């Protein structure tokens, strides 16, 4: 097992450098002007590692989401004609749907939560090192919980941790970006780890594999969101005050942004509340983050 962990780290580190060089030289839209020029979608390196080292059927789910996420990276923010939906959002949504449906066959209802893990990890990747810190923290937490509950099935979170550490140094320096292929693949990988922990714990406690898997994954998904909100709190404060007009945002505003921000969250707001803007006046609801939850950018278009 430990040989595979070491190999996962080495391959991730080498492929990260290789793909950084390729994208820099390619002149494609994967090389962005951000921070003076930054290769994007370098998360293809840990994606390949997870594809190679995770056992089936888990690597099938990584393959599905990785392919559709990479299409999102390549296509970018091009809107479908006469529609508020972007081609990239559509590709990502299809990938999430397939993960939820295909994963249901192997893992049960928890596959829905695994697909939903993509939302917070996508928000985490908007700040250098934030996604990597989240992955490292949550992998270590998952491994510790497995050890404390006498579950020796921590190979998957170890592989995810090794792949992340191999990739992470240049991300922390802001010299590369993980892209959708990276954060989506890590999101599904983390979700699978949570599901395994929960399933084995549920069987041990007598509440059933599927029940335990769903409940533990739900709790850890929420904890993941809280971790991301804490890591990104300074950037989110600036974003909400300057871009959204939310004055003196609270911590739960950050959590709501992690859980419902981004293109998919805005699309859901368009579907549910149309072009209305709901004004939150009561202080308790402001503290609970309802200003960010109900902020509707479509009300200003």
PDB file of C-alpha atoms in Angstrom:
ATOM      1  CA  UNK A   1       0.000   0.000   0.000  1.00  0.00           C
ATOM      2  CA  UNK A   2       2.703   2.481   0.966  1.00  0.00           C
ATOM      3  CA  UNK A   3       4.522   1.928  -2.314  1.00  0.00           C
ATOM      4  CA  UNK A   4       1.387   3.034  -4.148  1.00  0.00           C
ATOM      5  CA  UNK A   5       1.076   6.101  -1.905  1.00  0.00           C
ATOM      6  CA  UNK A   6       4.645   7.150  -2.691  1.00  0.00           C
ATOM      7  CA  UNK A   7       4.139   6.520  -6.414  1.00  0.00           C
ATOM      8  CA  UNK A   8       0.930   8.571  -6.380  1.00  0.00           C
ATOM      9  CA  UNK A   9       2.836  11.500  -4.851  1.00  0.00           C
ATOM     10  CA  UNK A  10       5.753  11.253  -7.304  1.00  0.00           C
ATOM     11  CA  UNK A  11       3.574  10.875 -10.401  1.00  0.00           C
ATOM     12  CA  UNK A  12       1.340  13.774  -9.348  1.00  0.00           C
ATOM     13  CA  UNK A  13       4.375  16.033  -8.782  1.00  0.00           C
ATOM     14  CA  UNK A  14       5.984  15.122 -12.122  1.00  0.00           C
ATOM     15  CA  UNK A  15       2.779  15.401 -14.147  1.00  0.00           C
ATOM     16  CA  UNK A  16       2.032  18.779 -12.569  1.00  0.00           C
ATOM     17  CA  UNK A  17       5.326  20.145 -13.913  1.00  0.00           C
ATOM     18  CA  UNK A  18       4.796  18.483 -17.304  1.00  0.00           C
ATOM     19  CA  UNK A  19       1.280  19.851 -17.824  1.00  0.00           C
ATOM     20  CA  UNK A  20       2.325  23.284 -16.573  1.00  0.00           C
ATOM     21  CA  UNK A  21       4.980  23.387 -19.287  1.00  0.00           C
ATOM     22  CA  UNK A  22       2.646  22.026 -21.991  1.00  0.00           C
ATOM     23  CA  UNK A  23      -0.134  24.529 -21.285  1.00  0.00           C
ATOM     24  CA  UNK A  24       2.308  27.436 -21.068  1.00  0.00           C
ATOM     25  CA  UNK A  25       3.702  26.536 -24.489  1.00  0.00           C
ATOM     26  CA  UNK A  26       0.358  25.675 -26.099  1.00  0.00           C
ATOM     27  CA  UNK A  27      -1.092  29.175 -26.143  1.00  0.00           C
ATOM     28  CA  UNK A  28      -4.571  27.698 -25.623  1.00  0.00           C
ATOM     29  CA  UNK A  29      -7.376  29.257 -23.588  1.00  0.00           C
ATOM     30  CA  UNK A  30      -6.132  27.137 -20.685  1.00  0.00           C
ATOM     31  CA  UNK A  31      -3.372  29.721 -20.235  1.00  0.00           C
ATOM     32  CA  UNK A  32      -5.107  32.669 -18.587  1.00  0.00           C
ATOM     33  CA  UNK A  33      -4.010  36.256 -17.980  1.00  0.00           C
ATOM     34  CA  UNK A  34      -4.693  35.900 -14.232  1.00  0.00           C
ATOM     35  CA  UNK A  35      -1.728  36.881 -12.037  1.00  0.00           C
ATOM     36  CA  UNK A  36       0.290  37.830 -15.127  1.00  0.00           C
ATOM     37  CA  UNK A  37      -0.264  34.492 -16.853  1.00  0.00           C
ATOM     38  CA  UNK A  38      -1.309  31.267 -15.155  1.00  0.00           C
ATOM     39  CA  UNK A  39      -1.774  27.757 -16.588  1.00  0.00           C
ATOM     40  CA  UNK A  40      -5.267  26.472 -15.771  1.00  0.00           C
ATOM     41  CA  UNK A  41      -6.589  22.893 -15.520  1.00  0.00           C
ATOM     42  CA  UNK A  42      -3.295  21.577 -14.130  1.00  0.00           C
ATOM     43  CA  UNK A  43      -5.578  19.457 -11.950  1.00  0.00           C
ATOM     44  CA  UNK A  44      -5.383  17.008 -14.851  1.00  0.00           C
ATOM     45  CA  UNK A  45      -2.256  15.698 -13.092  1.00  0.00           C
ATOM     46  CA  UNK A  46      -3.951  14.546  -9.844  1.00  0.00           C
ATOM     47  CA  UNK A  47      -6.970  13.474 -11.945  1.00  0.00           C
ATOM     48  CA  UNK A  48      -4.752  10.974 -13.782  1.00  0.00           C
ATOM     49  CA  UNK A  49      -3.289   9.784 -10.479  1.00  0.00           C
ATOM     50  CA  UNK A  50      -6.741   9.189  -8.964  1.00  0.00           C
ATOM     51  CA  UNK A  51      -7.790   7.414 -12.153  1.00  0.00           C
ATOM     52  CA  UNK A  52      -4.766   5.128 -11.958  1.00  0.00           C
ATOM     53  CA  UNK A  53      -4.700   4.332  -8.248  1.00  0.00           C
ATOM     54  CA  UNK A  54      -8.279   4.353  -6.976  1.00  0.00           C
ATOM     55  CA  UNK A  55      -9.925   0.921  -7.197  1.00  0.00           C
ATOM     56  CA  UNK A  56     -12.972   0.342  -9.370  1.00  0.00           C
ATOM     57  CA  UNK A  57     -15.786   1.301  -9.381  1.00  0.00           C
ATOM     58  CA  UNK A  58     -14.589   4.496  -7.706  1.00  0.00           C
ATOM     59  CA  UNK A  59     -12.188   5.382 -10.510  1.00  0.00           C
ATOM     60  CA  UNK A  60     -15.131   5.152 -12.953  1.00  0.00           C
ATOM     61  CA  UNK A  61     -16.798   8.041 -11.126  1.00  0.00           C
ATOM     62  CA  UNK A  62     -13.535  10.014 -11.246  1.00  0.00           C
ATOM     63  CA  UNK A  63     -13.283   9.319 -14.990  1.00  0.00           C
ATOM     64  CA  UNK A  64     -16.826  10.535 -15.661  1.00  0.00           C
ATOM     65  CA  UNK A  65     -16.577  13.767 -13.731  1.00  0.00           C
ATOM     66  CA  UNK A  66     -13.029  14.429 -14.951  1.00  0.00           C
ATOM     67  CA  UNK A  67     -13.998  14.198 -18.619  1.00  0.00           C
ATOM     68  CA  UNK A  68     -17.013  16.499 -18.299  1.00  0.00           C
ATOM     69  CA  UNK A  69     -15.098  18.914 -16.054  1.00  0.00           C
ATOM     70  CA  UNK A  70     -12.258  19.136 -18.572  1.00  0.00           C
ATOM     71  CA  UNK A  71     -14.792  20.016 -21.256  1.00  0.00           C
ATOM     72  CA  UNK A  72     -15.917  22.814 -18.935  1.00  0.00           C
ATOM     73  CA  UNK A  73     -12.300  24.007 -18.680  1.00  0.00           C
ATOM     74  CA  UNK A  74     -11.853  23.921 -22.455  1.00  0.00           C
ATOM     75  CA  UNK A  75     -15.164  25.538 -23.409  1.00  0.00           C
ATOM     76  CA  UNK A  76     -15.200  28.218 -20.725  1.00  0.00           C
ATOM     77  CA  UNK A  77     -18.031  30.681 -20.108  1.00  0.00           C
ATOM     78  CA  UNK A  78     -19.774  30.584 -23.470  1.00  0.00           C
ATOM     79  CA  UNK A  79     -23.535  30.893 -23.163  1.00  0.00           C
ATOM     80  CA  UNK A  80     -25.951  28.692 -25.044  1.00  0.00           C
ATOM     81  CA  UNK A  81     -27.877  30.898 -27.478  1.00  0.00           C
ATOM     82  CA  UNK A  82     -30.946  32.617 -25.963  1.00  0.00           C
ATOM     83  CA  UNK A  83     -30.311  30.902 -22.644  1.00  0.00           C
ATOM     84  CA  UNK A  84     -28.801  31.889 -19.279  1.00  0.00           C
ATOM     85  CA  UNK A  85     -26.991  28.529 -19.241  1.00  0.00           C
ATOM     86  CA  UNK A  86     -23.332  28.303 -20.216  1.00  0.00           C
ATOM     87  CA  UNK A  87     -21.917  25.361 -22.181  1.00  0.00           C
ATOM     88  CA  UNK A  88     -19.437  24.734 -19.364  1.00  0.00           C
ATOM     89  CA  UNK A  89     -22.217  24.704 -16.764  1.00  0.00           C
ATOM     90  CA  UNK A  90     -24.174  22.251 -18.901  1.00  0.00           C
ATOM     91  CA  UNK A  91     -21.169  19.946 -19.219  1.00  0.00           C
ATOM     92  CA  UNK A  92     -20.526  20.109 -15.491  1.00  0.00           C
ATOM     93  CA  UNK A  93     -24.204  19.483 -14.720  1.00  0.00           C
ATOM     94  CA  UNK A  94     -24.290  16.435 -16.987  1.00  0.00           C
ATOM     95  CA  UNK A  95     -21.190  15.074 -15.260  1.00  0.00           C
ATOM     96  CA  UNK A  96     -22.724  15.588 -11.817  1.00  0.00           C
ATOM     97  CA  UNK A  97     -25.945  13.905 -12.936  1.00  0.00           C
ATOM     98  CA  UNK A  98     -24.094  10.872 -14.292  1.00  0.00           C
ATOM     99  CA  UNK A  99     -22.059  10.570 -11.078  1.00  0.00           C
ATOM    100  CA  UNK A 100     -25.268  10.681  -9.021  1.00  0.00           C
ATOM    101  CA  UNK A 101     -27.075   8.105 -11.201  1.00  0.00           C
ATOM    102  CA  UNK A 102     -24.160   5.793 -11.971  1.00  0.00           C
ATOM    103  CA  UNK A 103     -22.866   6.005  -8.408  1.00  0.00           C
ATOM    104  CA  UNK A 104     -26.307   5.088  -7.057  1.00  0.00           C
ATOM    105  CA  UNK A 105     -25.857   1.590  -8.480  1.00  0.00           C
ATOM    106  CA  UNK A 106     -22.659   1.044  -6.455  1.00  0.00           C
ATOM    107  CA  UNK A 107     -23.071   3.291  -3.417  1.00  0.00           C
ATOM    108  CA  UNK A 108     -26.780   3.976  -2.975  1.00  0.00           C
ATOM    109  CA  UNK A 109     -28.353   7.397  -2.252  1.00  0.00           C
ATOM    110  CA  UNK A 110     -25.067   8.848  -1.004  1.00  0.00           C
ATOM    111  CA  UNK A 111     -24.030   9.231  -4.646  1.00  0.00           C
ATOM    112  CA  UNK A 112     -26.208  12.368  -4.724  1.00  0.00           C
ATOM    113  CA  UNK A 113     -24.141  13.934  -1.939  1.00  0.00           C
ATOM    114  CA  UNK A 114     -20.919  12.872  -3.662  1.00  0.00           C
ATOM    115  CA  UNK A 115     -22.029  14.769  -6.770  1.00  0.00           C
ATOM    116  CA  UNK A 116     -22.961  17.794  -4.627  1.00  0.00           C
ATOM    117  CA  UNK A 117     -19.428  17.878  -3.167  1.00  0.00           C
ATOM    118  CA  UNK A 118     -18.429  19.524  -6.443  1.00  0.00           C
ATOM    119  CA  UNK A 119     -20.090  22.824  -5.490  1.00  0.00           C
ATOM    120  CA  UNK A 120     -18.006  23.703  -2.388  1.00  0.00           C
ATOM    121  CA  UNK A 121     -14.756  22.439  -3.909  1.00  0.00           C
ATOM    122  CA  UNK A 122     -15.364  24.546  -7.000  1.00  0.00           C
ATOM    123  CA  UNK A 123     -15.699  27.649  -4.797  1.00  0.00           C
ATOM    124  CA  UNK A 124     -12.547  26.673  -2.866  1.00  0.00           C
ATOM    125  CA  UNK A 125     -10.511  26.645  -6.070  1.00  0.00           C
ATOM    126  CA  UNK A 126     -11.072  30.368  -6.627  1.00  0.00           C
ATOM    127  CA  UNK A 127      -8.198  31.229  -4.265  1.00  0.00           C
ATOM    128  CA  UNK A 128      -4.609  29.925  -4.495  1.00  0.00           C
ATOM    129  CA  UNK A 129      -4.054  27.028  -2.108  1.00  0.00           C
ATOM    130  CA  UNK A 130      -7.577  27.066  -0.666  1.00  0.00           C
ATOM    131  CA  UNK A 131      -8.721  23.866  -2.399  1.00  0.00           C
ATOM    132  CA  UNK A 132      -5.450  22.114  -1.531  1.00  0.00           C
ATOM    133  CA  UNK A 133      -5.704  23.117   2.137  1.00  0.00           C
ATOM    134  CA  UNK A 134      -9.291  21.868   2.257  1.00  0.00           C
ATOM    135  CA  UNK A 135      -8.354  18.522   0.685  1.00  0.00           C
ATOM    136  CA  UNK A 136      -5.417  18.034   3.039  1.00  0.00           C
ATOM    137  CA  UNK A 137      -7.453  18.924   6.143  1.00  0.00           C
ATOM    138  CA  UNK A 138     -10.418  16.735   5.212  1.00  0.00           C
ATOM    139  CA  UNK A 139      -8.269  13.776   4.152  1.00  0.00           C
ATOM    140  CA  UNK A 140      -6.411  13.861   7.468  1.00  0.00           C
ATOM    141  CA  UNK A 141      -9.705  14.167   9.370  1.00  0.00           C
ATOM    142  CA  UNK A 142     -11.183  11.218   7.453  1.00  0.00           C
ATOM    143  CA  UNK A 143      -8.099   9.065   8.055  1.00  0.00           C
ATOM    144  CA  UNK A 144      -8.099   9.920  11.788  1.00  0.00           C
ATOM    145  CA  UNK A 145     -11.795   9.053  12.068  1.00  0.00           C
ATOM    146  CA  UNK A 146     -11.151   5.737  10.329  1.00  0.00           C
ATOM    147  CA  UNK A 147      -8.302   4.960  12.723  1.00  0.00           C
ATOM    148  CA  UNK A 148     -10.299   6.008  15.803  1.00  0.00           C
ATOM    149  CA  UNK A 149     -13.199   3.766  14.779  1.00  0.00           C
ATOM    150  CA  UNK A 150     -10.877   0.833  14.013  1.00  0.00           C
ATOM    151  CA  UNK A 151     -11.568   1.046  10.290  1.00  0.00           C
ATOM    152  CA  UNK A 152      -8.395   0.155   8.430  1.00  0.00           C
ATOM    153  CA  UNK A 153      -9.776   1.027   5.004  1.00  0.00           C
ATOM    154  CA  UNK A 154      -8.021   4.393   4.607  1.00  0.00           C
ATOM    155  CA  UNK A 155      -6.204   3.668   1.334  1.00  0.00           C
ATOM    156  CA  UNK A 156      -8.445   5.988  -0.708  1.00  0.00           C
ATOM    157  CA  UNK A 157      -8.040   9.144   1.435  1.00  0.00           C
ATOM    158  CA  UNK A 158      -4.278   8.429   1.570  1.00  0.00           C
ATOM    159  CA  UNK A 159      -4.096   8.296  -2.233  1.00  0.00           C
ATOM    160  CA  UNK A 160      -6.089  11.536  -2.494  1.00  0.00           C
ATOM    161  CA  UNK A 161      -3.801  13.158   0.074  1.00  0.00           C
ATOM    162  CA  UNK A 162      -0.658  12.013  -1.768  1.00  0.00           C
ATOM    163  CA  UNK A 163      -1.970  13.241  -5.124  1.00  0.00           C
ATOM    164  CA  UNK A 164      -2.832  16.613  -3.600  1.00  0.00           C
ATOM    165  CA  UNK A 165       0.510  17.090  -1.845  1.00  0.00           C
ATOM    166  CA  UNK A 166       2.351  16.231  -5.061  1.00  0.00           C
ATOM    167  CA  UNK A 167       0.356  18.853  -6.945  1.00  0.00           C
ATOM    168  CA  UNK A 168       0.038  21.551  -4.250  1.00  0.00           C
ATOM    169  CA  UNK A 169       3.351  23.538  -4.033  1.00  0.00           C
ATOM    170  CA  UNK A 170       2.853  25.561  -7.220  1.00  0.00           C
ATOM    171  CA  UNK A 171      -0.830  26.089  -6.438  1.00  0.00           C
ATOM    172  CA  UNK A 172       0.041  27.638  -3.071  1.00  0.00           C
ATOM    173  CA  UNK A 173       2.417  29.999  -4.897  1.00  0.00           C
ATOM    174  CA  UNK A 174      -0.364  30.992  -7.301  1.00  0.00           C
ATOM    175  CA  UNK A 175       1.626  29.791 -10.324  1.00  0.00           C
ATOM    176  CA  UNK A 176      -0.945  27.226 -11.487  1.00  0.00           C
ATOM    177  CA  UNK A 177      -4.685  26.706 -11.207  1.00  0.00           C
ATOM    178  CA  UNK A 178      -6.384  23.403 -10.512  1.00  0.00           C
ATOM    179  CA  UNK A 179      -9.294  24.074 -12.837  1.00  0.00           C
ATOM    180  CA  UNK A 180     -12.605  22.242 -12.963  1.00  0.00           C
ATOM    181  CA  UNK A 181     -10.973  18.903 -13.774  1.00  0.00           C
ATOM    182  CA  UNK A 182      -8.914  19.120 -10.591  1.00  0.00           C
ATOM    183  CA  UNK A 183     -11.418  20.406  -8.057  1.00  0.00           C
ATOM    184  CA  UNK A 184     -14.231  18.208  -9.443  1.00  0.00           C
ATOM    185  CA  UNK A 185     -12.073  15.068  -9.299  1.00  0.00           C
ATOM    186  CA  UNK A 186     -10.925  15.822  -5.766  1.00  0.00           C
ATOM    187  CA  UNK A 187     -14.511  16.589  -4.759  1.00  0.00           C
ATOM    188  CA  UNK A 188     -15.759  13.199  -5.924  1.00  0.00           C
ATOM    189  CA  UNK A 189     -12.728  11.505  -4.367  1.00  0.00           C
ATOM    190  CA  UNK A 190     -13.402  13.152  -1.000  1.00  0.00           C
ATOM    191  CA  UNK A 191     -17.085  12.251  -1.259  1.00  0.00           C
ATOM    192  CA  UNK A 192     -16.178   8.612  -1.878  1.00  0.00           C
ATOM    193  CA  UNK A 193     -13.893   8.652   1.181  1.00  0.00           C
ATOM    194  CA  UNK A 194     -16.690  10.078   3.331  1.00  0.00           C
ATOM    195  CA  UNK A 195     -19.112   7.474   2.008  1.00  0.00           C
ATOM    196  CA  UNK A 196     -16.752   4.593   2.817  1.00  0.00           C
ATOM    197  CA  UNK A 197     -16.160   5.929   6.332  1.00  0.00           C
ATOM    198  CA  UNK A 198     -19.890   6.356   6.894  1.00  0.00           C
ATOM    199  CA  UNK A 199     -20.844   2.998   5.399  1.00  0.00           C
ATOM    200  CA  UNK A 200     -18.381   1.018   7.479  1.00  0.00           C
ATOM    201  CA  UNK A 201     -19.297   2.999  10.603  1.00  0.00           C
ATOM    202  CA  UNK A 202     -22.997   2.417   9.932  1.00  0.00           C
ATOM    203  CA  UNK A 203     -22.471  -1.311   9.626  1.00  0.00           C
ATOM    204  CA  UNK A 204     -20.403  -1.352  12.821  1.00  0.00           C
ATOM    205  CA  UNK A 205     -23.044   0.639  14.752  1.00  0.00           C
ATOM    206  CA  UNK A 206     -25.926  -1.407  13.400  1.00  0.00           C
ATOM    207  CA  UNK A 207     -27.743   1.410  11.577  1.00  0.00           C
ATOM    208  CA  UNK A 208     -26.962  -0.006   8.153  1.00  0.00           C
ATOM    209  CA  UNK A 209     -24.297   0.660   5.535  1.00  0.00           C
ATOM    210  CA  UNK A 210     -26.365   2.982   3.326  1.00  0.00           C
ATOM    211  CA  UNK A 211     -27.825   4.977   6.231  1.00  0.00           C
ATOM    212  CA  UNK A 212     -24.432   5.460   7.854  1.00  0.00           C
ATOM    213  CA  UNK A 213     -22.860   6.325   4.529  1.00  0.00           C
ATOM    214  CA  UNK A 214     -25.443   9.022   3.777  1.00  0.00           C
ATOM    215  CA  UNK A 215     -25.448  10.603   7.247  1.00  0.00           C
ATOM    216  CA  UNK A 216     -21.672  10.754   7.670  1.00  0.00           C
ATOM    217  CA  UNK A 217     -21.161  12.097   4.152  1.00  0.00           C
ATOM    218  CA  UNK A 218     -23.775  14.788   4.756  1.00  0.00           C
ATOM    219  CA  UNK A 219     -22.077  15.871   7.989  1.00  0.00           C
ATOM    220  CA  UNK A 220     -18.618  15.895   6.394  1.00  0.00           C
ATOM    221  CA  UNK A 221     -19.897  17.791   3.350  1.00  0.00           C
ATOM    222  CA  UNK A 222     -21.158  20.499   5.711  1.00  0.00           C
ATOM    223  CA  UNK A 223     -17.877  20.481   7.651  1.00  0.00           C
ATOM    224  CA  UNK A 224     -15.990  20.779   4.349  1.00  0.00           C
ATOM    225  CA  UNK A 225     -18.053  23.851   3.493  1.00  0.00           C
ATOM    226  CA  UNK A 226     -17.328  25.409   6.882  1.00  0.00           C
ATOM    227  CA  UNK A 227     -13.595  24.773   6.397  1.00  0.00           C
ATOM    228  CA  UNK A 228     -13.638  26.402   2.946  1.00  0.00           C
ATOM    229  CA  UNK A 229     -15.616  29.376   4.281  1.00  0.00           C
ATOM    230  CA  UNK A 230     -13.027  29.849   7.044  1.00  0.00           C
ATOM    231  CA  UNK A 231     -10.048  29.568   4.682  1.00  0.00           C
ATOM    232  CA  UNK A 232     -11.573  31.998   2.169  1.00  0.00           C
ATOM    233  CA  UNK A 233     -13.201  34.360   4.689  1.00  0.00           C
ATOM    234  CA  UNK A 234     -11.051  37.433   3.906  1.00  0.00           C
ATOM    235  CA  UNK A 235     -11.481  37.139   0.140  1.00  0.00           C
ATOM    236  CA  UNK A 236     -15.184  36.424   0.531  1.00  0.00           C
ATOM    237  CA  UNK A 237     -15.648  39.474   2.744  1.00  0.00           C
ATOM    238  CA  UNK A 238     -14.099  41.705   0.068  1.00  0.00           C
ATOM    239  CA  UNK A 239     -16.114  39.999  -2.678  1.00  0.00           C
ATOM    240  CA  UNK A 240     -19.436  40.364  -0.869  1.00  0.00           C
ATOM    241  CA  UNK A 241     -18.929  43.987   0.142  1.00  0.00           C
ATOM    242  CA  UNK A 242     -17.522  45.200  -3.180  1.00  0.00           C
ATOM    243  CA  UNK A 243     -19.318  42.986  -5.708  1.00  0.00           C
ATOM    244  CA  UNK A 244     -22.586  41.984  -4.033  1.00  0.00           C
ATOM    245  CA  UNK A 245     -23.186  45.010  -1.827  1.00  0.00           C
ATOM    246  CA  UNK A 246     -23.595  42.878   1.309  1.00  0.00           C
ATOM    247  CA  UNK A 247     -22.324  45.112   4.102  1.00  0.00           C
ATOM    248  CA  UNK A 248     -20.551  43.603   7.109  1.00  0.00           C
ATOM    249  CA  UNK A 249     -21.093  39.986   6.003  1.00  0.00           C
ATOM    250  CA  UNK A 250     -21.286  37.288   8.650  1.00  0.00           C
ATOM    251  CA  UNK A 251     -19.509  33.932   8.675  1.00  0.00           C
ATOM    252  CA  UNK A 252     -22.670  32.148   7.556  1.00  0.00           C
ATOM    253  CA  UNK A 253     -22.747  34.415   4.502  1.00  0.00           C
ATOM    254  CA  UNK A 254     -19.416  32.851   3.581  1.00  0.00           C
ATOM    255  CA  UNK A 255     -20.806  29.375   4.200  1.00  0.00           C
ATOM    256  CA  UNK A 256     -23.822  30.128   1.996  1.00  0.00           C
ATOM    257  CA  UNK A 257     -21.509  31.365  -0.735  1.00  0.00           C
ATOM    258  CA  UNK A 258     -19.560  28.112  -0.571  1.00  0.00           C
ATOM    259  CA  UNK A 259     -22.731  26.029  -0.669  1.00  0.00           C
ATOM    260  CA  UNK A 260     -24.704  28.038  -3.249  1.00  0.00           C
ATOM    261  CA  UNK A 261     -22.322  30.450  -5.004  1.00  0.00           C
ATOM    262  CA  UNK A 262     -21.028  30.234  -8.547  1.00  0.00           C
ATOM    263  CA  UNK A 263     -22.800  29.632 -11.828  1.00  0.00           C
ATOM    264  CA  UNK A 264     -24.856  26.616 -10.815  1.00  0.00           C
ATOM    265  CA  UNK A 265     -26.132  28.346  -7.681  1.00  0.00           C
ATOM    266  CA  UNK A 266     -27.099  31.449  -9.665  1.00  0.00           C
ATOM    267  CA  UNK A 267     -28.848  29.273 -12.222  1.00  0.00           C
ATOM    268  CA  UNK A 268     -30.921  27.683  -9.440  1.00  0.00           C
ATOM    269  CA  UNK A 269     -31.826  31.165  -8.160  1.00  0.00           C
ATOM    270  CA  UNK A 270     -32.961  32.101 -11.661  1.00  0.00           C
ATOM    271  CA  UNK A 271     -35.178  29.010 -11.792  1.00  0.00           C
ATOM    272  CA  UNK A 272     -36.605  29.348  -8.260  1.00  0.00           C
ATOM    273  CA  UNK A 273     -37.023  33.109  -7.743  1.00  0.00           C
ATOM    274  CA  UNK A 274     -36.768  34.449 -11.284  1.00  0.00           C
ATOM    275  CA  UNK A 275     -35.649  38.088 -11.396  1.00  0.00           C
ATOM    276  CA  UNK A 276     -36.866  39.056  -7.943  1.00  0.00           C
ATOM    277  CA  UNK A 277     -34.532  40.287  -5.232  1.00  0.00           C
ATOM    278  CA  UNK A 278     -35.518  39.195  -1.735  1.00  0.00           C
ATOM    279  CA  UNK A 279     -34.495  41.756   0.889  1.00  0.00           C
ATOM    280  CA  UNK A 280     -33.422  40.314   4.242  1.00  0.00           C
ATOM    281  CA  UNK A 281     -34.124  42.722   7.105  1.00  0.00           C
ATOM    282  CA  UNK A 282     -34.237  40.685  10.325  1.00  0.00           C
ATOM    283  CA  UNK A 283     -30.872  40.493  12.068  1.00  0.00           C
ATOM    284  CA  UNK A 284     -31.135  36.790  12.918  1.00  0.00           C
ATOM    285  CA  UNK A 285     -31.538  35.921   9.224  1.00  0.00           C
ATOM    286  CA  UNK A 286     -28.612  38.184   8.355  1.00  0.00           C
ATOM    287  CA  UNK A 287     -26.464  36.312  10.892  1.00  0.00           C
ATOM    288  CA  UNK A 288     -27.571  32.988   9.385  1.00  0.00           C
ATOM    289  CA  UNK A 289     -26.368  34.075   5.933  1.00  0.00           C
ATOM    290  CA  UNK A 290     -29.730  34.585   4.237  1.00  0.00           C
ATOM    291  CA  UNK A 291     -28.522  37.750   2.479  1.00  0.00           C
ATOM    292  CA  UNK A 292     -26.036  35.678   0.479  1.00  0.00           C
ATOM    293  CA  UNK A 293     -28.404  32.747   0.078  1.00  0.00           C
ATOM    294  CA  UNK A 294     -31.066  34.917  -1.563  1.00  0.00           C
ATOM    295  CA  UNK A 295     -28.775  37.316  -3.412  1.00  0.00           C
ATOM    296  CA  UNK A 296     -29.990  37.084  -6.998  1.00  0.00           C
ATOM    297  CA  UNK A 297     -27.731  38.539  -9.711  1.00  0.00           C
ATOM    298  CA  UNK A 298     -30.514  38.053 -12.257  1.00  0.00           C
ATOM    299  CA  UNK A 299     -32.523  40.791 -10.509  1.00  0.00           C
ATOM    300  CA  UNK A 300     -30.047  43.336 -11.907  1.00  0.00           C
ATOM    301  CA  UNK A 301     -30.069  42.126 -15.525  1.00  0.00           C
TER     302      UNK A 301
END
